[in-house]
């Protein structure tokens, strides 16, 4: 057979992917029946580009899907993308701004048209990149969170929740950019530690000469103060509870409230409460029924509530206000203060927390069944520790702000009657107001939070709200594979939506993987310049190498530490697989492929490799069921490299080229059988190369590897003790080879060995295996003798099967070898004396750092051992 010496992933991978595609192997069909297995992909952003986090996330999903597909399940890996409201709108705005166009220049409709154009141009990039990685999604079912079906699902869900009274409108503190005049999500705010100032301001106590001191970084917001707060347990401040405080400048009376939120150890233990301009104060205000006072307009200019500062810019107001306070002797002191300042991601303007009217979903009733499902174990988190995080969050859940002041997204199905102010929820524009029959209606300008479409993902992608076969067949899905950052954003919300709209869990297992970092532990980011591009790795090492490397080095749920060199692990493994397969395939001529093995006709090595294969099959399935991917990959690596290549193939060589036709035939069948099964086991991890080798493997059927049957352990009673003895045989061979190496014996030189077995049974086994051992040790003779004198003057090594002796007599130039050893002894001895002198030196012992002294002590002990060993070796030469 003509098989290329080198495997070239660049030439092979795209061809293999096309092969799967044209054979229709990627498509799933519920009408085929069987047992379903479904994963809905965490939808990447439609304009996204593949990064290492995606590579890890999707490799794991593909492993699960391929494993289940080969195990006979009717599998569906549902692919789709997210419209990613803010991120996409930003990308398009940035690109337009290069041409000097703003979204306001275009207007809403035209701008949205531009985004759709952008999606047409860039929306397929991530899809093509996932295909390069080998992802076996059903690419024909591609969904998009703003496609027609999913938009209908979003609208339906909004209306159902609205009618149930779960959606309401209310005031809320948002991150506000005064320049862009829009709310920003937390992800859109860049927070950096910055040196600022902390101002200590005196607030007089009413009807007294006394005052309290509060500290703030944003003094201009004090104009919106409605109270001061202290911790209810703070005894020092108990006397203040009955007092009234006077707000400086504006002379407004302020209540004193008690709130657990106040840290009694921070500052004076008293804080000002400004519900309209601080999220924590807002919550305190809600708890105490305080009416917020907003002192700023949308553009960051002070409004009429700011009294004398009306129409001043917020920072100008700050300067002026501080001057006034100082003049009235109300500014106690100013300190330097470092804090995280938020800036607008788009224009770098300092973000202002601002109270505004938003739409919310009541979460408590939705959270109840979702919490119970996890507590009852209907949904399991892997690793388990995430259960606690989830439960804790769900028990303290807050209402969800779902409105965003951007243009790209699902517009709220809410209409306002201009005549009577009635609010109407309706899938389309209502003909008239149901209250006053007026027709002057205006749709809400806001769009829904991106997660308001992705929380429906597991069922909306299967066709909900329409009843259909796919939905019945594939829902609930089986596994969700995702990163920890989005447990609350996404995972928890999907569970809530699953119960609310489908009456059932959305998935059974949630696997949370770690974050991809560089090898120093830093998160990969553009600004740090430490990004490793998966496509570059695929280009250089191949997708298989990327996949298997990233899995091999990632412990369950732990962060991944990557450097480019780490991918050599996968490339070396891929080369090993290719070379071993190439050897086996080239030596299968005349192979009957009869794999109906009979235990009594197998050699010890056959029994050993087949029972190792059985163990590996069992181990792999058990580890995959527990989502322990690196354990699976390590088991396969160890089996294929160390047991199959290093041992069995070495053993097989003599059988393939030996005299006995019977032995040759049997060995060929075992080699074939193990390779065949190994390719199957390796396929989910390294799909391209295994499929390419499979194509070269002689078979009776022409099923592609991707849909061939997942291996089951052989139903053959294989003697464990024999398998164990063979393992020990290889240990003995290794010990014997080490002895040869120690005495510099050229590989081609035949030597004689003697073995003193450790018992009767071992003796019996060793005699049976003598020829094979002799071959592996390149020995002209191996004697096995229970009565061998252990005082024999020859280099030896103790192994579980027995002690192996290398006979040097008449085999080597004793004089030359002894001279070599003496020379080495001299050198070690010199070193030893030097270290001894150093350690006897008081000056050194007193002045050197302890770790340096310890290093010398370690050296002393290592050199002593070495010297002893050389002396012993020398003794065998005399
Ligand atoms: Zn801005
Ligand atoms: Zn009306």
PDB file of N, CA and C in Angstrom, residues 340-419:
ATOM      1  N   UNK A 340     -12.224  52.498  40.803  1.00  0.00           N
ATOM      2  CA  UNK A 340     -12.458  52.058  39.420  1.00  0.00           C
ATOM      3  C   UNK A 340     -13.426  53.023  38.751  1.00  0.00           C
ATOM      4  N   UNK A 341     -12.904  53.761  37.794  1.00  0.00           N
ATOM      5  CA  UNK A 341     -13.719  54.736  37.087  1.00  0.00           C
ATOM      6  C   UNK A 341     -14.210  54.124  35.773  1.00  0.00           C
ATOM      7  N   UNK A 342     -15.520  54.242  35.516  1.00  0.00           N
ATOM      8  CA  UNK A 342     -16.080  53.660  34.301  1.00  0.00           C
ATOM      9  C   UNK A 342     -16.133  54.665  33.168  1.00  0.00           C
ATOM     10  N   UNK A 343     -15.698  54.217  31.988  1.00  0.00           N
ATOM     11  CA  UNK A 343     -15.769  55.096  30.816  1.00  0.00           C
ATOM     12  C   UNK A 343     -16.518  54.402  29.692  1.00  0.00           C
ATOM     13  N   UNK A 344     -17.127  55.199  28.839  1.00  0.00           N
ATOM     14  CA  UNK A 344     -17.865  54.659  27.703  1.00  0.00           C
ATOM     15  C   UNK A 344     -16.899  53.962  26.748  1.00  0.00           C
ATOM     16  N   UNK A 345     -17.230  52.757  26.410  1.00  0.00           N
ATOM     17  CA  UNK A 345     -16.424  51.930  25.530  1.00  0.00           C
ATOM     18  C   UNK A 345     -16.264  52.586  24.160  1.00  0.00           C
ATOM     19  N   UNK A 346     -17.261  53.365  23.789  1.00  0.00           N
ATOM     20  CA  UNK A 346     -17.239  53.944  22.453  1.00  0.00           C
ATOM     21  C   UNK A 346     -16.524  55.287  22.387  1.00  0.00           C
ATOM     22  N   UNK A 347     -16.756  56.165  23.395  1.00  0.00           N
ATOM     23  CA  UNK A 347     -16.253  57.530  23.248  1.00  0.00           C
ATOM     24  C   UNK A 347     -15.401  57.969  24.428  1.00  0.00           C
ATOM     25  N   UNK A 348     -15.160  57.048  25.379  1.00  0.00           N
ATOM     26  CA  UNK A 348     -14.270  57.329  26.505  1.00  0.00           C
ATOM     27  C   UNK A 348     -14.813  58.359  27.502  1.00  0.00           C
ATOM     28  N   UNK A 349     -16.044  58.784  27.321  1.00  0.00           N
ATOM     29  CA  UNK A 349     -16.650  59.719  28.271  1.00  0.00           C
ATOM     30  C   UNK A 349     -16.884  59.007  29.602  1.00  0.00           C
ATOM     31  N   UNK A 350     -16.718  59.733  30.711  1.00  0.00           N
ATOM     32  CA  UNK A 350     -16.970  59.125  32.020  1.00  0.00           C
ATOM     33  C   UNK A 350     -18.459  58.822  32.158  1.00  0.00           C
ATOM     34  N   UNK A 351     -18.734  57.558  32.478  1.00  0.00           N
ATOM     35  CA  UNK A 351     -20.107  57.072  32.548  1.00  0.00           C
ATOM     36  C   UNK A 351     -20.771  57.593  33.827  1.00  0.00           C
ATOM     37  N   UNK A 352     -22.035  57.913  33.732  1.00  0.00           N
ATOM     38  CA  UNK A 352     -22.779  58.434  34.871  1.00  0.00           C
ATOM     39  C   UNK A 352     -23.868  57.427  35.250  1.00  0.00           C
ATOM     40  N   UNK A 353     -23.877  56.938  36.506  1.00  0.00           N
ATOM     41  CA  UNK A 353     -25.011  56.104  36.904  1.00  0.00           C
ATOM     42  C   UNK A 353     -26.258  56.987  36.924  1.00  0.00           C
ATOM     43  N   UNK A 354     -27.292  56.543  36.246  1.00  0.00           N
ATOM     44  CA  UNK A 354     -28.424  57.437  36.063  1.00  0.00           C
ATOM     45  C   UNK A 354     -29.738  56.676  36.211  1.00  0.00           C
ATOM     46  N   UNK A 355     -30.683  57.322  36.864  1.00  0.00           N
ATOM     47  CA  UNK A 355     -31.990  56.719  37.054  1.00  0.00           C
ATOM     48  C   UNK A 355     -32.805  56.900  35.783  1.00  0.00           C
ATOM     49  N   UNK A 356     -33.366  55.813  35.295  1.00  0.00           N
ATOM     50  CA  UNK A 356     -34.200  55.983  34.104  1.00  0.00           C
ATOM     51  C   UNK A 356     -35.312  54.949  34.084  1.00  0.00           C
ATOM     52  N   UNK A 357     -36.277  55.185  33.215  1.00  0.00           N
ATOM     53  CA  UNK A 357     -37.455  54.338  33.141  1.00  0.00           C
ATOM     54  C   UNK A 357     -37.143  53.141  32.236  1.00  0.00           C
ATOM     55  N   UNK A 358     -37.224  51.941  32.766  1.00  0.00           N
ATOM     56  CA  UNK A 358     -36.873  50.739  32.002  1.00  0.00           C
ATOM     57  C   UNK A 358     -37.944  49.670  32.191  1.00  0.00           C
ATOM     58  N   UNK A 359     -37.836  48.611  31.355  1.00  0.00           N
ATOM     59  CA  UNK A 359     -38.740  47.459  31.470  1.00  0.00           C
ATOM     60  C   UNK A 359     -38.056  46.319  32.199  1.00  0.00           C
ATOM     61  N   UNK A 360     -38.837  45.609  33.010  1.00  0.00           N
ATOM     62  CA  UNK A 360     -38.277  44.541  33.847  1.00  0.00           C
ATOM     63  C   UNK A 360     -39.097  43.258  33.761  1.00  0.00           C
ATOM     64  N   UNK A 361     -38.418  42.127  34.037  1.00  0.00           N
ATOM     65  CA  UNK A 361     -39.121  40.857  34.238  1.00  0.00           C
ATOM     66  C   UNK A 361     -39.011  40.505  35.712  1.00  0.00           C
ATOM     67  N   UNK A 362     -40.160  40.130  36.308  1.00  0.00           N
ATOM     68  CA  UNK A 362     -40.154  39.647  37.696  1.00  0.00           C
ATOM     69  C   UNK A 362     -39.508  38.271  37.703  1.00  0.00           C
ATOM     70  N   UNK A 363     -38.461  38.102  38.450  1.00  0.00           N
ATOM     71  CA  UNK A 363     -37.723  36.848  38.363  1.00  0.00           C
ATOM     72  C   UNK A 363     -38.076  35.818  39.437  1.00  0.00           C
ATOM     73  N   UNK A 364     -38.549  36.272  40.583  1.00  0.00           N
ATOM     74  CA  UNK A 364     -38.820  35.332  41.678  1.00  0.00           C
ATOM     75  C   UNK A 364     -39.685  34.138  41.260  1.00  0.00           C
ATOM     76  N   UNK A 365     -40.872  34.381  40.637  1.00  0.00           N
ATOM     77  CA  UNK A 365     -41.705  33.222  40.294  1.00  0.00           C
ATOM     78  C   UNK A 365     -41.063  32.319  39.241  1.00  0.00           C
ATOM     79  N   UNK A 366     -40.243  32.896  38.348  1.00  0.00           N
ATOM     80  CA  UNK A 366     -39.591  32.082  37.326  1.00  0.00           C
ATOM     81  C   UNK A 366     -38.451  31.264  37.930  1.00  0.00           C
ATOM     82  N   UNK A 367     -37.852  31.824  38.967  1.00  0.00           N
ATOM     83  CA  UNK A 367     -36.671  31.173  39.547  1.00  0.00           C
ATOM     84  C   UNK A 367     -37.031  29.931  40.360  1.00  0.00           C
ATOM     85  N   UNK A 368     -38.241  29.921  40.914  1.00  0.00           N
ATOM     86  CA  UNK A 368     -38.594  28.819  41.816  1.00  0.00           C
ATOM     87  C   UNK A 368     -38.402  27.420  41.225  1.00  0.00           C
ATOM     88  N   UNK A 369     -39.093  27.103  40.095  1.00  0.00           N
ATOM     89  CA  UNK A 369     -38.892  25.747  39.551  1.00  0.00           C
ATOM     90  C   UNK A 369     -37.463  25.515  39.056  1.00  0.00           C
ATOM     91  N   UNK A 370     -36.818  26.597  38.601  1.00  0.00           N
ATOM     92  CA  UNK A 370     -35.459  26.463  38.075  1.00  0.00           C
ATOM     93  C   UNK A 370     -34.467  26.137  39.182  1.00  0.00           C
ATOM     94  N   UNK A 371     -34.750  26.653  40.351  1.00  0.00           N
ATOM     95  CA  UNK A 371     -33.898  26.365  41.505  1.00  0.00           C
ATOM     96  C   UNK A 371     -34.126  24.928  41.967  1.00  0.00           C
ATOM     97  N   UNK A 372     -35.413  24.550  41.995  1.00  0.00           N
ATOM     98  CA  UNK A 372     -35.775  23.213  42.468  1.00  0.00           C
ATOM     99  C   UNK A 372     -35.159  22.124  41.570  1.00  0.00           C
ATOM    100  N   UNK A 373     -35.189  22.365  40.249  1.00  0.00           N
ATOM    101  CA  UNK A 373     -34.681  21.365  39.307  1.00  0.00           C
ATOM    102  C   UNK A 373     -33.216  21.038  39.590  1.00  0.00           C
ATOM    103  N   UNK A 374     -32.460  22.051  40.001  1.00  0.00           N
ATOM    104  CA  UNK A 374     -31.044  21.806  40.277  1.00  0.00           C
ATOM    105  C   UNK A 374     -30.870  21.170  41.656  1.00  0.00           C
ATOM    106  N   UNK A 375     -31.651  21.632  42.622  1.00  0.00           N
ATOM    107  CA  UNK A 375     -31.572  21.028  43.963  1.00  0.00           C
ATOM    108  C   UNK A 375     -31.983  19.563  43.936  1.00  0.00           C
ATOM    109  N   UNK A 376     -32.976  19.241  43.083  1.00  0.00           N
ATOM    110  CA  UNK A 376     -33.449  17.856  42.976  1.00  0.00           C
ATOM    111  C   UNK A 376     -32.545  16.984  42.111  1.00  0.00           C
ATOM    112  N   UNK A 377     -31.563  17.592  41.482  1.00  0.00           N
ATOM    113  CA  UNK A 377     -30.662  16.812  40.630  1.00  0.00           C
ATOM    114  C   UNK A 377     -31.201  16.515  39.245  1.00  0.00           C
ATOM    115  N   UNK A 378     -32.303  17.168  38.848  1.00  0.00           N
ATOM    116  CA  UNK A 378     -32.810  16.962  37.480  1.00  0.00           C
ATOM    117  C   UNK A 378     -31.854  17.581  36.475  1.00  0.00           C
ATOM    118  N   UNK A 379     -31.204  18.663  36.895  1.00  0.00           N
ATOM    119  CA  UNK A 379     -30.134  19.251  36.093  1.00  0.00           C
ATOM    120  C   UNK A 379     -28.867  19.179  36.931  1.00  0.00           C
ATOM    121  N   UNK A 380     -27.806  18.661  36.319  1.00  0.00           N
ATOM    122  CA  UNK A 380     -26.558  18.514  37.078  1.00  0.00           C
ATOM    123  C   UNK A 380     -25.472  19.409  36.517  1.00  0.00           C
ATOM    124  N   UNK A 381     -24.752  20.055  37.417  1.00  0.00           N
ATOM    125  CA  UNK A 381     -23.587  20.851  37.021  1.00  0.00           C
ATOM    126  C   UNK A 381     -22.326  19.995  37.134  1.00  0.00           C
ATOM    127  N   UNK A 382     -21.440  20.138  36.151  1.00  0.00           N
ATOM    128  CA  UNK A 382     -20.135  19.475  36.182  1.00  0.00           C
ATOM    129  C   UNK A 382     -19.081  20.542  35.939  1.00  0.00           C
ATOM    130  N   UNK A 383     -18.080  20.747  36.750  1.00  0.00           N
ATOM    131  CA  UNK A 383     -17.895  20.149  38.071  1.00  0.00           C
ATOM    132  C   UNK A 383     -18.978  20.614  39.040  1.00  0.00           C
ATOM    133  N   UNK A 384     -19.164  19.809  40.061  1.00  0.00           N
ATOM    134  CA  UNK A 384     -20.269  19.971  40.993  1.00  0.00           C
ATOM    135  C   UNK A 384     -20.273  21.301  41.714  1.00  0.00           C
ATOM    136  N   UNK A 385     -19.069  21.887  41.915  1.00  0.00           N
ATOM    137  CA  UNK A 385     -18.990  23.102  42.736  1.00  0.00           C
ATOM    138  C   UNK A 385     -19.858  24.236  42.220  1.00  0.00           C
ATOM    139  N   UNK A 386     -20.213  24.224  40.927  1.00  0.00           N
ATOM    140  CA  UNK A 386     -21.027  25.302  40.367  1.00  0.00           C
ATOM    141  C   UNK A 386     -22.460  25.270  40.866  1.00  0.00           C
ATOM    142  N   UNK A 387     -22.892  24.111  41.368  1.00  0.00           N
ATOM    143  CA  UNK A 387     -24.247  24.001  41.905  1.00  0.00           C
ATOM    144  C   UNK A 387     -24.461  25.053  42.987  1.00  0.00           C
ATOM    145  N   UNK A 388     -23.484  25.179  43.876  1.00  0.00           N
ATOM    146  CA  UNK A 388     -23.582  26.100  45.000  1.00  0.00           C
ATOM    147  C   UNK A 388     -23.692  27.555  44.510  1.00  0.00           C
ATOM    148  N   UNK A 389     -22.860  27.875  43.526  1.00  0.00           N
ATOM    149  CA  UNK A 389     -22.857  29.229  42.977  1.00  0.00           C
ATOM    150  C   UNK A 389     -24.240  29.549  42.392  1.00  0.00           C
ATOM    151  N   UNK A 390     -24.773  28.592  41.649  1.00  0.00           N
ATOM    152  CA  UNK A 390     -26.073  28.756  41.008  1.00  0.00           C
ATOM    153  C   UNK A 390     -27.174  28.934  42.054  1.00  0.00           C
ATOM    154  N   UNK A 391     -27.185  28.037  43.028  1.00  0.00           N
ATOM    155  CA  UNK A 391     -28.230  28.055  44.053  1.00  0.00           C
ATOM    156  C   UNK A 391     -28.200  29.386  44.803  1.00  0.00           C
ATOM    157  N   UNK A 392     -27.017  29.810  45.169  1.00  0.00           N
ATOM    158  CA  UNK A 392     -26.852  31.052  45.909  1.00  0.00           C
ATOM    159  C   UNK A 392     -27.413  32.242  45.120  1.00  0.00           C
ATOM    160  N   UNK A 393     -27.114  32.273  43.845  1.00  0.00           N
ATOM    161  CA  UNK A 393     -27.588  33.387  43.022  1.00  0.00           C
ATOM    162  C   UNK A 393     -29.103  33.354  42.850  1.00  0.00           C
ATOM    163  N   UNK A 394     -29.624  32.136  42.621  1.00  0.00           N
ATOM    164  CA  UNK A 394     -31.062  32.001  42.392  1.00  0.00           C
ATOM    165  C   UNK A 394     -31.867  32.357  43.641  1.00  0.00           C
ATOM    166  N   UNK A 395     -31.294  32.080  44.801  1.00  0.00           N
ATOM    167  CA  UNK A 395     -32.003  32.410  46.034  1.00  0.00           C
ATOM    168  C   UNK A 395     -32.053  33.918  46.267  1.00  0.00           C
ATOM    169  N   UNK A 396     -31.107  34.633  45.654  1.00  0.00           N
ATOM    170  CA  UNK A 396     -31.064  36.090  45.838  1.00  0.00           C
ATOM    171  C   UNK A 396     -31.337  36.833  44.533  1.00  0.00           C
ATOM    172  N   UNK A 397     -32.143  36.235  43.695  1.00  0.00           N
ATOM    173  CA  UNK A 397     -32.306  36.788  42.353  1.00  0.00           C
ATOM    174  C   UNK A 397     -32.996  38.158  42.377  1.00  0.00           C
ATOM    175  N   UNK A 398     -32.572  39.030  41.450  1.00  0.00           N
ATOM    176  CA  UNK A 398     -33.187  40.356  41.312  1.00  0.00           C
ATOM    177  C   UNK A 398     -33.927  40.409  39.987  1.00  0.00           C
ATOM    178  N   UNK A 399     -34.825  41.357  39.874  1.00  0.00           N
ATOM    179  CA  UNK A 399     -35.566  41.492  38.623  1.00  0.00           C
ATOM    180  C   UNK A 399     -34.622  41.857  37.485  1.00  0.00           C
ATOM    181  N   UNK A 400     -35.052  41.502  36.290  1.00  0.00           N
ATOM    182  CA  UNK A 400     -34.169  41.585  35.127  1.00  0.00           C
ATOM    183  C   UNK A 400     -34.571  42.790  34.271  1.00  0.00           C
ATOM    184  N   UNK A 401     -33.643  43.722  34.092  1.00  0.00           N
ATOM    185  CA  UNK A 401     -33.905  44.882  33.238  1.00  0.00           C
ATOM    186  C   UNK A 401     -33.711  44.460  31.786  1.00  0.00           C
ATOM    187  N   UNK A 402     -34.782  44.469  30.999  1.00  0.00           N
ATOM    188  CA  UNK A 402     -34.711  43.902  29.647  1.00  0.00           C
ATOM    189  C   UNK A 402     -34.711  44.949  28.542  1.00  0.00           C
ATOM    190  N   UNK A 403     -34.826  46.228  28.876  1.00  0.00           N
ATOM    191  CA  UNK A 403     -34.872  47.235  27.802  1.00  0.00           C
ATOM    192  C   UNK A 403     -33.502  47.858  27.581  1.00  0.00           C
ATOM    193  N   UNK A 404     -33.194  48.124  26.327  1.00  0.00           N
ATOM    194  CA  UNK A 404     -31.924  48.769  25.976  1.00  0.00           C
ATOM    195  C   UNK A 404     -32.214  49.909  25.015  1.00  0.00           C
ATOM    196  N   UNK A 405     -31.474  51.024  25.204  1.00  0.00           N
ATOM    197  CA  UNK A 405     -31.725  52.186  24.336  1.00  0.00           C
ATOM    198  C   UNK A 405     -30.806  52.135  23.113  1.00  0.00           C
ATOM    199  N   UNK A 406     -30.855  51.005  22.422  1.00  0.00           N
ATOM    200  CA  UNK A 406     -30.096  50.934  21.167  1.00  0.00           C
ATOM    201  C   UNK A 406     -31.070  50.561  20.056  1.00  0.00           C
ATOM    202  N   UNK A 407     -30.580  50.429  18.835  1.00  0.00           N
ATOM    203  CA  UNK A 407     -31.474  50.185  17.703  1.00  0.00           C
ATOM    204  C   UNK A 407     -31.452  48.751  17.196  1.00  0.00           C
ATOM    205  N   UNK A 408     -30.319  48.075  17.420  1.00  0.00           N
ATOM    206  CA  UNK A 408     -30.171  46.726  16.837  1.00  0.00           C
ATOM    207  C   UNK A 408     -30.687  45.675  17.812  1.00  0.00           C
ATOM    208  N   UNK A 409     -31.802  45.068  17.485  1.00  0.00           N
ATOM    209  CA  UNK A 409     -32.359  44.059  18.380  1.00  0.00           C
ATOM    210  C   UNK A 409     -33.854  43.914  18.155  1.00  0.00           C
ATOM    211  N   UNK A 410     -34.506  43.165  19.023  1.00  0.00           N
ATOM    212  CA  UNK A 410     -35.953  42.967  18.935  1.00  0.00           C
ATOM    213  C   UNK A 410     -36.634  44.153  19.605  1.00  0.00           C
ATOM    214  N   UNK A 411     -37.430  44.873  18.842  1.00  0.00           N
ATOM    215  CA  UNK A 411     -38.111  46.020  19.418  1.00  0.00           C
ATOM    216  C   UNK A 411     -39.229  45.562  20.353  1.00  0.00           C
ATOM    217  N   UNK A 412     -39.415  46.274  21.441  1.00  0.00           N
ATOM    218  CA  UNK A 412     -40.470  45.881  22.383  1.00  0.00           C
ATOM    219  C   UNK A 412     -41.843  45.940  21.713  1.00  0.00           C
ATOM    220  N   UNK A 413     -42.681  44.910  21.882  1.00  0.00           N
ATOM    221  CA  UNK A 413     -44.027  44.938  21.284  1.00  0.00           C
ATOM    222  C   UNK A 413     -44.982  45.751  22.163  1.00  0.00           C
ATOM    223  N   UNK A 414     -44.585  46.984  22.427  1.00  0.00           N
ATOM    224  CA  UNK A 414     -45.350  47.846  23.331  1.00  0.00           C
ATOM    225  C   UNK A 414     -45.708  49.133  22.585  1.00  0.00           C
ATOM    226  N   UNK A 415     -46.950  49.551  22.701  1.00  0.00           N
ATOM    227  CA  UNK A 415     -47.434  50.750  22.013  1.00  0.00           C
ATOM    228  C   UNK A 415     -48.052  51.695  23.030  1.00  0.00           C
ATOM    229  N   UNK A 416     -47.872  52.994  22.812  1.00  0.00           N
ATOM    230  CA  UNK A 416     -48.429  53.996  23.727  1.00  0.00           C
ATOM    231  C   UNK A 416     -49.487  54.796  22.976  1.00  0.00           C
ATOM    232  N   UNK A 417     -50.630  54.984  23.635  1.00  0.00           N
ATOM    233  CA  UNK A 417     -51.662  55.837  23.049  1.00  0.00           C
ATOM    234  C   UNK A 417     -51.341  57.282  23.417  1.00  0.00           C
ATOM    235  N   UNK A 418     -51.195  58.111  22.392  1.00  0.00           N
ATOM    236  CA  UNK A 418     -50.822  59.509  22.671  1.00  0.00           C
ATOM    237  C   UNK A 418     -52.005  60.284  23.244  1.00  0.00           C
ATOM    238  N   UNK A 419     -53.176  59.725  23.003  1.00  0.00           N
ATOM    239  CA  UNK A 419     -54.381  60.403  23.448  1.00  0.00           C
ATOM    240  C   UNK A 419     -54.651  60.200  24.943  1.00  0.00           C
TER     241      UNK A 419
END
